[in-house]
PDB file of C-alpha atoms in Angstrom:
ATOM      1  CA  MET A   1      85.231   4.520  33.933  1.00 61.00           C
ATOM      2  CA  LYS A   2      82.803   2.080  35.558  1.00 62.00           C
ATOM      3  CA  ASN A   3      85.304   1.454  38.376  1.00 65.00           C
ATOM      4  CA  LEU A   4      85.695   5.192  38.929  1.00 58.00           C
ATOM      5  CA  ILE A   5      81.934   5.662  39.292  1.00 65.00           C
ATOM      6  CA  THR A   6      81.722   2.688  41.671  1.00 62.00           C
ATOM      7  CA  ILE A   7      84.530   4.088  43.826  1.00 61.00           C
ATOM      8  CA  LEU A   8      82.929   7.532  43.845  1.00 53.00           C
ATOM      9  CA  LEU A   9      79.547   6.148  44.907  1.00 51.00           C
ATOM     10  CA  ALA A  10      81.132   3.993  47.614  1.00 53.00           C
ATOM     11  CA  THR A  11      82.999   7.025  48.970  1.00 54.00           C
ATOM     12  CA  ILE A  12      79.827   9.103  49.102  1.00 52.00           C
ATOM     13  CA  LEU A  13      77.840   6.341  50.823  1.00 48.00           C
ATOM     14  CA  PHE A  14      80.641   5.769  53.326  1.00 51.00           C
ATOM     15  CA  SER A  15      80.791   9.461  54.239  1.00 51.00           C
ATOM     16  CA  PHE A  16      77.035   9.556  54.883  1.00 48.00           C
ATOM     17  CA  SER A  17      77.124   6.381  56.968  1.00 42.00           C
ATOM     18  CA  ALA A  18      80.080   7.716  58.977  1.00 45.00           C
ATOM     19  CA  GLU A  19      78.085  10.844  59.845  1.00 48.00           C
ATOM     20  CA  ALA A  20      75.043   8.772  60.770  1.00 46.00           C
ATOM     21  CA  GLN A  21      77.144   6.527  63.012  1.00 52.00           C
ATOM     22  CA  SER A  22      78.761   9.554  64.588  1.00 76.00           C
ATOM     23  CA  PHE A  23      75.383  10.811  65.816  1.00 77.00           C
ATOM     24  CA  GLY A  24      73.541   7.481  65.848  1.00 76.00           C
ATOM     25  CA  GLN A  25      74.159   6.940  69.548  1.00 81.00           C
ATOM     26  CA  TYR A  26      72.263  10.100  70.517  1.00 79.00           C
ATOM     27  CA  ASP A  27      68.510  10.250  71.033  1.00 83.00           C
ATOM     28  CA  ASP A  28      68.031  13.943  70.207  1.00 92.00           C
ATOM     29  CA  VAL A  29      69.754  15.395  67.143  1.00 92.00           C
ATOM     30  CA  VAL A  30      68.930  18.531  65.169  1.00 95.00           C
ATOM     31  CA  LYS A  31      70.376  19.929  61.924  1.00 96.00           C
ATOM     32  CA  ILE A  32      70.549  23.706  61.604  1.00 97.00           C
ATOM     33  CA  LYS A  33      71.553  25.756  58.544  1.00 97.00           C
ATOM     34  CA  THR A  34      74.102  28.443  59.441  1.00 96.00           C
ATOM     35  CA  SER A  35      75.850  31.372  57.784  1.00 94.00           C
ATOM     36  CA  ALA A  36      79.312  29.925  58.537  1.00 93.00           C
ATOM     37  CA  ILE A  37      81.961  30.501  55.894  1.00 91.00           C
ATOM     38  CA  CYS A  38      85.332  29.010  56.794  1.00 91.00           C
ATOM     39  CA  LYS A  39      87.317  26.730  59.085  1.00 94.00           C
ATOM     40  CA  MET A  40      87.551  29.499  61.692  1.00 94.00           C
ATOM     41  CA  CYS A  41      83.743  29.645  61.740  1.00 94.00           C
ATOM     42  CA  LYS A  42      83.580  25.858  62.088  1.00 95.00           C
ATOM     43  CA  LYS A  43      86.012  25.873  64.994  1.00 96.00           C
ATOM     44  CA  ARG A  44      84.191  28.724  66.745  1.00 96.00           C
ATOM     45  CA  ILE A  45      80.709  27.233  66.361  1.00 97.00           C
ATOM     46  CA  GLU A  46      81.731  23.719  67.422  1.00 96.00           C
ATOM     47  CA  ARG A  47      83.753  24.999  70.400  1.00 96.00           C
ATOM     48  CA  ASP A  48      81.136  27.443  71.655  1.00 96.00           C
ATOM     49  CA  LEU A  49      78.271  24.995  71.236  1.00 96.00           C
ATOM     50  CA  SER A  50      80.224  22.323  73.118  1.00 93.00           C
ATOM     51  CA  LEU A  51      80.309  24.737  76.072  1.00 94.00           C
ATOM     52  CA  THR A  52      76.550  25.351  75.895  1.00 93.00           C
ATOM     53  CA  LYS A  53      74.298  23.736  78.514  1.00 94.00           C
ATOM     54  CA  GLY A  54      72.675  20.545  77.252  1.00 94.00           C
ATOM     55  CA  ILE A  55      74.703  20.133  74.070  1.00 95.00           C
ATOM     56  CA  GLU A  56      76.536  16.836  73.841  1.00 93.00           C
ATOM     57  CA  LYS A  57      78.166  17.140  70.403  1.00 93.00           C
ATOM     58  CA  ALA A  58      78.230  19.565  67.481  1.00 95.00           C
ATOM     59  CA  GLU A  59      79.711  19.175  64.005  1.00 95.00           C
ATOM     60  CA  LEU A  60      79.556  21.757  61.235  1.00 95.00           C
ATOM     61  CA  ASN A  61      79.713  20.633  57.612  1.00 95.00           C
ATOM     62  CA  LEU A  62      81.214  23.549  55.689  1.00 93.00           C
ATOM     63  CA  ASP A  63      80.097  22.158  52.327  1.00 93.00           C
ATOM     64  CA  ASN A  64      76.417  22.685  53.109  1.00 95.00           C
ATOM     65  CA  LYS A  65      76.838  25.001  56.157  1.00 95.00           C
ATOM     66  CA  VAL A  66      74.700  22.709  58.325  1.00 96.00           C
ATOM     67  CA  VAL A  67      75.598  22.090  61.943  1.00 96.00           C
ATOM     68  CA  THR A  68      74.445  18.781  63.373  1.00 95.00           C
ATOM     69  CA  VAL A  69      73.876  18.980  67.116  1.00 96.00           C
ATOM     70  CA  ALA A  70      73.246  16.169  69.589  1.00 95.00           C
ATOM     71  CA  TYR A  71      71.609  17.454  72.743  1.00 94.00           C
ATOM     72  CA  ASN A  72      69.974  16.458  76.005  1.00 93.00           C
ATOM     73  CA  ALA A  73      66.269  17.280  75.617  1.00 93.00           C
ATOM     74  CA  LYS A  74      65.905  17.656  79.390  1.00 94.00           C
ATOM     75  CA  ARG A  75      68.372  20.558  79.369  1.00 94.00           C
ATOM     76  CA  THR A  76      67.841  22.339  76.033  1.00 94.00           C
ATOM     77  CA  ASP A  77      65.818  22.337  72.808  1.00 95.00           C
ATOM     78  CA  PRO A  78      66.318  23.280  69.134  1.00 96.00           C
ATOM     79  CA  GLU A  79      65.124  26.865  69.673  1.00 97.00           C
ATOM     80  CA  LYS A  80      67.674  27.430  72.443  1.00 97.00           C
ATOM     81  CA  ILE A  81      70.384  25.908  70.245  1.00 97.00           C
ATOM     82  CA  LYS A  82      69.467  28.285  67.401  1.00 97.00           C
ATOM     83  CA  GLU A  83      69.605  31.180  69.869  1.00 97.00           C
ATOM     84  CA  ALA A  84      73.053  30.023  71.018  1.00 97.00           C
ATOM     85  CA  ILE A  85      74.285  29.987  67.402  1.00 97.00           C
ATOM     86  CA  SER A  86      72.840  33.460  66.895  1.00 97.00           C
ATOM     87  CA  ASN A  87      74.653  34.654  70.031  1.00 97.00           C
ATOM     88  CA  ILE A  88      77.915  33.319  68.583  1.00 97.00           C
ATOM     89  CA  GLY A  89      77.316  35.607  65.578  1.00 96.00           C
ATOM     90  CA  TYR A  90      75.829  33.341  62.912  1.00 97.00           C
ATOM     91  CA  ASP A  91      72.393  32.846  61.378  1.00 96.00           C
ATOM     92  CA  ALA A  92      70.636  29.651  62.507  1.00 96.00           C
ATOM     93  CA  ASP A  93      67.804  28.662  60.174  1.00 93.00           C
ATOM     94  CA  GLU A  94      65.242  31.471  60.541  1.00 96.00           C
ATOM     95  CA  VAL A  95      67.008  33.038  63.554  1.00 96.00           C
ATOM     96  CA  VAL A  96      69.194  35.925  62.383  1.00 96.00           C
ATOM     97  CA  ALA A  97      72.641  36.398  63.901  1.00 96.00           C
ATOM     98  CA  ASP A  98      72.828  38.748  66.862  1.00 96.00           C
ATOM     99  CA  PRO A  99      74.161  41.972  65.277  1.00 95.00           C
ATOM    100  CA  LYS A 100      76.659  42.747  68.045  1.00 96.00           C
ATOM    101  CA  ALA A 101      78.014  39.186  68.074  1.00 95.00           C
ATOM    102  CA  HIS A 102      78.219  39.165  64.271  1.00 95.00           C
ATOM    103  CA  ASP A 103      80.132  42.461  64.236  1.00 93.00           C
ATOM    104  CA  ARG A 104      82.665  41.004  66.709  1.00 94.00           C
ATOM    105  CA  LEU A 105      83.498  38.152  64.319  1.00 94.00           C
ATOM    106  CA  PRO A 106      86.715  38.481  62.308  1.00 92.00           C
ATOM    107  CA  ASP A 107      86.096  40.272  58.997  1.00 89.00           C
ATOM    108  CA  CYS A 108      86.624  37.041  57.059  1.00 86.00           C
ATOM    109  CA  CYS A 109      83.829  35.317  59.007  1.00 89.00           C
ATOM    110  CA  GLN A 110      81.138  37.929  58.511  1.00 89.00           C
ATOM    111  CA  LYS A 111      78.331  36.816  56.236  1.00 81.00           C
ATOM    112  CA  ASP A 112      78.722  39.631  53.707  1.00 78.00           C
ATOM    113  CA  VAL A 113      82.173  38.416  52.572  1.00 67.00           C
ATOM    114  CA  LYS A 114      82.837  35.856  49.886  1.00 61.00           C
ATOM    115  CA  PRO A 115      83.843  32.343  50.973  1.00 55.00           C
ATOM    116  CA  HIS A 116      87.579  31.707  51.111  1.00 51.00           C
TER     117      HIS A 116
END
């Protein structure tokens, strides 16, 4: 039992350090809570953000629905990133999803459905 707990704690610490290393090389990083639900949402958000001016990297964690974004502060800022997420069709912290963009999402990705 003690070995199981040790392994579990090591796994958790490793996953956090891997995420920190992944974004550790960037100067400007923001974490934004989204209304994403599934892997399709993850793919859409990460792809669309990667095409957005000033964004260097984006990763969505579906467990907590938080997207971590590395960006160039000379080209964009957290408010513009939240607006970009809203324009994709998802909530971004206090910024509500653009209704038209949200309605264009597949039914399974709309925020009023249960996670699958």
